[in-house]
mmCIF file of C-alpha atoms in Angstrom:
data_model
loop_
_atom_site.group_PDB
_atom_site.id
_atom_site.type_symbol
_atom_site.label_atom_id
_atom_site.label_comp_id
_atom_site.label_asym_id
_atom_site.label_seq_id
_atom_site.Cartn_x
_atom_site.Cartn_y
_atom_site.Cartn_z
ATOM 1 C CA UNK I 1 27.177 -163.653 26.657
ATOM 2 C CA UNK I 2 30.677 -162.222 26.562
ATOM 3 C CA UNK I 3 31.988 -161.013 23.217
ATOM 4 C CA UNK I 4 35.775 -161.066 22.852
ATOM 5 C CA UNK I 5 37.343 -158.320 20.770
ATOM 6 C CA UNK I 6 39.332 -159.580 17.755
ATOM 7 C CA UNK I 7 42.609 -158.191 19.061
ATOM 8 C CA UNK I 8 42.046 -159.877 22.427
ATOM 9 C CA UNK I 9 41.379 -163.203 20.719
ATOM 10 C CA UNK I 10 44.498 -162.779 18.585
ATOM 11 C CA UNK I 11 46.602 -161.950 21.637
ATOM 12 C CA UNK I 12 45.319 -164.949 23.576
ATOM 13 C CA UNK I 13 45.844 -167.270 20.617
ATOM 14 C CA UNK I 14 49.390 -166.037 20.147
ATOM 15 C CA UNK I 15 50.184 -166.486 23.832
ATOM 16 C CA UNK I 16 48.615 -169.953 23.967
ATOM 17 C CA UNK I 17 50.585 -171.082 20.930
ATOM 18 C CA UNK I 18 53.787 -169.695 22.400
ATOM 19 C CA UNK I 19 53.196 -171.472 25.708
ATOM 20 C CA UNK I 20 52.427 -174.738 23.927
ATOM 21 C CA UNK I 21 55.591 -174.579 21.819
ATOM 22 C CA UNK I 22 57.683 -173.748 24.865
ATOM 23 C CA UNK I 23 56.213 -176.655 26.845
ATOM 24 C CA UNK I 24 56.578 -179.204 24.051
ATOM 25 C CA UNK I 25 60.173 -178.322 23.203
ATOM 26 C CA UNK I 26 61.232 -178.286 26.839
ATOM 27 C CA UNK I 27 59.603 -181.630 27.678
ATOM 28 C CA UNK I 28 60.763 -183.694 24.703
ATOM 29 C CA UNK I 29 64.340 -185.039 24.948
ATOM 30 C CA UNK I 30 64.414 -185.574 21.194
ATOM 31 C CA UNK I 31 64.530 -181.817 20.650
ATOM 32 C CA UNK I 32 67.388 -181.479 23.123
ATOM 33 C CA UNK I 33 69.350 -184.225 21.404
ATOM 34 C CA UNK I 34 68.912 -182.349 18.104
ATOM 35 C CA UNK I 35 70.361 -179.208 19.657
ATOM 36 C CA UNK I 36 67.022 -177.366 19.866
ATOM 37 C CA UNK I 37 65.882 -175.547 22.981
ATOM 38 C CA UNK I 38 63.282 -172.934 23.871
ATOM 39 C CA UNK I 39 63.191 -169.858 26.046
ATOM 40 C CA UNK I 40 60.686 -167.151 26.926
ATOM 41 C CA UNK I 41 61.121 -163.574 25.739
ATOM 42 C CA UNK I 42 58.397 -161.125 26.780
ATOM 43 C CA UNK I 43 55.774 -163.909 26.935
ATOM 44 C CA UNK I 44 56.841 -165.194 23.511
ATOM 45 C CA UNK I 45 58.628 -168.472 22.884
ATOM 46 C CA UNK I 46 61.972 -168.383 21.107
ATOM 47 C CA UNK I 47 63.386 -171.528 19.535
ATOM 48 C CA UNK I 48 67.144 -171.860 19.559
ATOM 49 C CA UNK I 49 68.311 -174.171 16.791
ATOM 50 C CA UNK I 50 71.799 -174.770 15.435
ATOM 51 C CA UNK I 51 72.499 -171.722 13.287
ATOM 52 C CA UNK I 52 69.150 -169.985 13.799
ATOM 53 C CA UNK I 53 66.891 -168.254 16.312
ATOM 54 C CA UNK I 54 63.169 -168.551 15.553
ATOM 55 C CA UNK I 55 60.608 -166.091 16.906
ATOM 56 C CA UNK I 56 56.877 -166.359 16.341
ATOM 57 C CA UNK I 57 55.130 -163.290 14.947
ATOM 58 C CA UNK I 58 51.336 -162.958 14.629
ATOM 59 C CA UNK I 59 49.925 -161.233 11.562
ATOM 60 C CA UNK I 60 47.712 -158.259 12.532
ATOM 61 C CA UNK I 61 44.095 -159.368 12.743
ATOM 62 C CA UNK I 62 42.945 -156.744 10.225
ATOM 63 C CA UNK I 63 45.170 -158.326 7.553
ATOM 64 C CA UNK I 64 43.524 -161.741 7.773
ATOM 65 C CA UNK I 65 45.513 -164.389 5.946
ATOM 66 C CA UNK I 66 46.826 -161.991 3.297
ATOM 67 C CA UNK I 67 49.196 -159.617 5.071
ATOM 68 C CA UNK I 68 51.103 -156.865 3.350
ATOM 69 C CA UNK I 69 54.614 -157.695 4.419
ATOM 70 C CA UNK I 70 55.841 -154.154 3.806
ATOM 71 C CA UNK I 71 52.895 -152.302 5.335
ATOM 72 C CA UNK I 72 51.563 -154.556 8.107
ATOM 73 C CA UNK I 73 54.768 -155.028 10.116
ATOM 74 C CA UNK I 74 57.001 -152.634 11.980
ATOM 75 C CA UNK I 75 59.842 -153.362 14.378
ATOM 76 C CA UNK I 76 59.769 -150.441 16.804
ATOM 77 C CA UNK I 77 61.408 -151.838 19.907
ATOM 78 C CA UNK I 78 62.281 -154.932 21.851
ATOM 79 C CA UNK I 79 63.460 -158.332 20.718
ATOM 80 C CA UNK I 80 62.004 -158.095 17.224
ATOM 81 C CA UNK I 81 63.855 -154.876 16.505
ATOM 82 C CA UNK I 82 67.052 -156.379 17.914
ATOM 83 C CA UNK I 83 66.668 -159.374 15.598
ATOM 84 C CA UNK I 84 66.079 -157.149 12.576
ATOM 85 C CA UNK I 85 69.134 -155.069 13.453
ATOM 86 C CA UNK I 86 71.331 -158.160 13.685
ATOM 87 C CA UNK I 87 70.220 -159.326 10.229
ATOM 88 C CA UNK I 88 70.782 -155.850 8.827
ATOM 89 C CA UNK I 89 74.261 -155.732 10.328
ATOM 90 C CA UNK I 90 75.181 -159.093 8.788
ATOM 91 C CA UNK I 91 73.984 -158.104 5.312
ATOM 92 C CA UNK I 92 75.438 -154.616 5.615
ATOM 93 C CA UNK I 93 78.875 -156.012 6.401
ATOM 94 C CA UNK I 94 78.835 -158.437 3.474
ATOM 95 C CA UNK I 95 76.967 -156.342 0.871
ATOM 96 C CA UNK I 96 80.017 -154.298 -0.280
ATOM 97 C CA UNK I 97 81.692 -157.550 -1.260
ATOM 98 C CA UNK I 98 78.996 -158.209 -3.836
ATOM 99 C CA UNK I 99 79.855 -155.299 -6.111
ATOM 100 C CA UNK I 100 83.537 -154.913 -5.329
ATOM 101 C CA UNK I 101 85.919 -155.215 -8.283
ATOM 102 C CA UNK I 102 88.552 -157.843 -7.715
ATOM 103 C CA UNK I 103 92.235 -157.643 -8.606
ATOM 104 C CA UNK I 104 92.253 -161.361 -9.213
ATOM 105 C CA UNK I 105 90.113 -163.759 -11.194
ATOM 106 C CA UNK I 106 88.071 -165.098 -8.291
ATOM 107 C CA UNK I 107 84.406 -165.883 -8.076
ATOM 108 C CA UNK I 108 82.422 -163.172 -6.337
ATOM 109 C CA UNK I 109 79.963 -164.252 -3.650
ATOM 110 C CA UNK I 110 76.340 -164.436 -4.706
ATOM 111 C CA UNK I 111 73.479 -162.569 -3.106
ATOM 112 C CA UNK I 112 72.289 -165.556 -1.099
ATOM 113 C CA UNK I 113 75.490 -165.670 0.948
ATOM 114 C CA UNK I 114 74.618 -162.743 3.241
ATOM 115 C CA UNK I 115 71.086 -164.093 3.681
ATOM 116 C CA UNK I 116 72.414 -167.497 4.709
ATOM 117 C CA UNK I 117 74.525 -165.783 7.341
ATOM 118 C CA UNK I 118 71.410 -164.329 9.028
ATOM 119 C CA UNK I 119 70.485 -166.187 12.192
ATOM 120 C CA UNK I 120 67.266 -164.415 13.167
ATOM 121 C CA UNK I 121 64.182 -165.947 11.529
ATOM 122 C CA UNK I 122 60.558 -165.010 12.158
ATOM 123 C CA UNK I 123 57.816 -167.643 11.949
ATOM 124 C CA UNK I 124 54.896 -165.496 10.801
ATOM 125 C CA UNK I 125 51.426 -166.971 11.199
ATOM 126 C CA UNK I 126 47.896 -165.810 10.505
ATOM 127 C CA UNK I 127 44.519 -167.187 11.498
ATOM 128 C CA UNK I 128 40.955 -166.631 10.340
ATOM 129 C CA UNK I 129 38.594 -166.862 13.334
ATOM 130 C CA UNK I 130 35.551 -167.475 11.127
ATOM 131 C CA UNK I 131 36.897 -170.483 9.236
ATOM 132 C CA UNK I 132 39.606 -171.609 11.654
ATOM 133 C CA UNK I 133 42.131 -171.743 8.794
ATOM 134 C CA UNK I 134 45.730 -170.631 9.232
ATOM 135 C CA UNK I 135 48.709 -169.660 7.097
ATOM 136 C CA UNK I 136 52.388 -169.352 7.854
ATOM 137 C CA UNK I 137 55.609 -167.957 6.437
ATOM 138 C CA UNK I 138 59.301 -167.877 7.286
ATOM 139 C CA UNK I 139 60.923 -164.461 7.017
ATOM 140 C CA UNK I 140 64.168 -162.645 7.683
ATOM 141 C CA UNK I 141 63.393 -159.263 9.279
ATOM 142 C CA UNK I 142 65.423 -156.161 8.520
ATOM 143 C CA UNK I 143 65.331 -152.521 9.558
ATOM 144 C CA UNK I 144 65.014 -151.359 5.947
ATOM 145 C CA UNK I 145 61.803 -149.864 4.538
ATOM 146 C CA UNK I 146 60.713 -153.232 3.115
ATOM 147 C CA UNK I 147 60.849 -154.795 6.635
ATOM 148 C CA UNK I 148 62.008 -158.126 5.216
ATOM 149 C CA UNK I 149 65.085 -159.455 3.448
ATOM 150 C CA UNK I 150 63.175 -162.513 2.279
ATOM 151 C CA UNK I 151 59.855 -164.255 2.958
ATOM 152 C CA UNK I 152 58.834 -167.752 1.883
ATOM 153 C CA UNK I 153 55.480 -169.515 2.453
ATOM 154 C CA UNK I 154 55.561 -172.334 4.992
ATOM 155 C CA UNK I 155 51.955 -173.587 4.932
ATOM 156 C CA UNK I 156 48.429 -172.549 4.022
ATOM 157 C CA UNK I 157 45.284 -174.360 5.125
ATOM 158 C CA UNK I 158 42.814 -175.005 2.354
ATOM 159 C CA UNK I 159 39.059 -174.820 2.676
ATOM 160 C CA UNK I 160 37.223 -178.114 2.755
ATOM 161 C CA UNK I 161 35.256 -178.855 -0.415
ATOM 162 C CA UNK I 162 31.527 -178.212 -0.052
ATOM 163 C CA UNK I 163 29.636 -181.519 -0.055
ATOM 164 C CA UNK I 164 27.280 -181.960 -2.977
ATOM 165 C CA UNK I 165 23.592 -181.491 -2.260
ATOM 166 C CA UNK I 166 21.709 -184.737 -1.874
ATOM 167 C CA UNK I 167 18.852 -185.571 -4.176
ATOM 168 C CA UNK I 168 16.314 -186.921 -1.698
ATOM 169 C CA UNK I 169 14.214 -188.523 -4.418
ATOM 170 C CA UNK I 170 17.061 -190.692 -5.716
ATOM 171 C CA UNK I 171 18.132 -193.579 -3.501
ATOM 172 C CA UNK I 172 21.689 -193.144 -2.290
ATOM 173 C CA UNK I 173 24.218 -195.973 -2.002
ATOM 174 C CA UNK I 174 23.606 -197.851 1.187
ATOM 175 C CA UNK I 175 20.083 -196.536 1.676
ATOM 176 C CA UNK I 176 18.162 -199.236 -0.211
ATOM 177 C CA UNK I 177 17.588 -202.355 1.886
ATOM 178 C CA UNK I 178 20.008 -205.082 1.004
ATOM 179 C CA UNK I 179 19.094 -208.770 0.739
ATOM 180 C CA UNK I 180 20.185 -209.454 4.280
ATOM 181 C CA UNK I 181 18.351 -206.457 5.713
ATOM 182 C CA UNK I 182 14.986 -207.082 4.089
ATOM 183 C CA UNK I 183 11.938 -208.548 5.851
ATOM 184 C CA UNK I 184 11.749 -212.300 5.412
ATOM 185 C CA UNK I 185 8.470 -213.369 3.755
ATOM 186 C CA UNK I 186 6.158 -215.699 5.681
ATOM 187 C CA UNK I 187 5.568 -218.859 3.673
ATOM 188 C CA UNK I 188 2.008 -220.156 3.327
ATOM 189 C CA UNK I 189 2.097 -223.777 4.577
ATOM 190 C CA UNK I 190 -0.799 -226.206 4.084
ATOM 191 C CA UNK I 191 -0.997 -229.907 4.797
ATOM 192 C CA UNK I 192 -1.242 -232.274 1.880
ATOM 193 C CA UNK I 193 -4.319 -234.482 2.201
ATOM 194 C CA UNK I 194 -3.551 -238.134 2.788
ATOM 195 C CA UNK I 195 -4.793 -240.727 0.294
ATOM 196 C CA UNK I 196 -6.240 -243.919 1.823
ATOM 197 C CA UNK I 197 -6.039 -247.229 0.014
ATOM 198 C CA UNK I 198 -9.136 -248.144 -1.878
ATOM 199 C CA UNK I 199 -10.405 -244.565 -2.044
ATOM 200 C CA UNK I 200 -10.283 -242.131 -4.847
ATOM 201 C CA UNK I 201 -9.550 -238.502 -4.535
#
């Protein structure tokens, strides 16, 4: 029996998911008509949507489905670091506007404006191999110490409720024989004696 290491299983799952997303997006004309396409980037699928680039990021296996978004992620090199740098550059260019005193009575931009200008979004997902449950988040990576500008939950699988234990001594609905399922009784049939004329019985 071959035992697969957790990190190997996580790597294979991440690659399989990426390949599946890439195949589905590329084969469905409805995605193309909506302006969505997919490409491969170091064996990872990247979704190109109007106004956003989505990259899938797997939560480290040791974190389970409760990652520490500041401690469990680090963008050291490659496409993920490039995406974080682009978001940082966008926010860095617009951040001075937030606290700048104006010579005129104009409304200052709010904090969400720089975030809305970020195009690079990470789809972060986690899986529990024991239960098969998954969780997902959408996040905007940055090169700052917090790693993220913003993170919002996208989905979280819930455990199935444990079925109640059956009381074997109490008949359950559907177990007792119904009228149509019961054994038909055999009637006792006897012949009635005939009475002849002129005789008494």
